[in-house]
Amino acid sequence: PPNWVPCTQFLLVRECDKQIVGMIQIRHTFNPYVERYAGHIGYSVHPDFRRKGYATEMLRRVLPYCRSLGLERVLITCAEDNPASRKTILANGGQYESTGLEPKNQVNLERYWIDLYQKDKLP
């Protein structure tokens, strides 16, 4: 659809009972909104599985895929009042850039970049 960009989505499924633990989306390109507010990557973890490291692991696992798309670095944003997401980004080498107001939802978003060629951060 107009204003959408190509995207790949991965699911994290618990093997023992096929329960969906979380999902992560990689936006391959930017449009103006994605570049300013959404970033390359978005993720979510089912409430029953939060605070167990799943988001951090999902993000770690998709970074090589992002590199395979030809990206040299990825932008990830998180709400200013979401310390869990901030911790996930920082654990994967995120470098803070700035905070700005997203006008549609009236939320302050922090912007972080992850360099995909940092030898010590990627498998």
XYZ file of C-alpha atoms in Angstrom, residues 3-4 33 36-37 100-109:
15
model
C 3.325 4.859 2.417
C 4.408 1.310 3.317
C 7.826 8.532 8.302
C 12.039 9.880 11.151
C 9.957 7.829 13.584
C 11.935 13.730 19.319
C 8.168 13.991 19.427
C 6.212 11.679 17.130
C 3.228 13.900 16.267
C 0.595 11.281 15.385
C 0.678 9.505 18.753
C 2.207 12.367 20.759
C 5.009 10.209 22.138
C 8.669 11.075 22.633
C 10.800 8.604 20.700
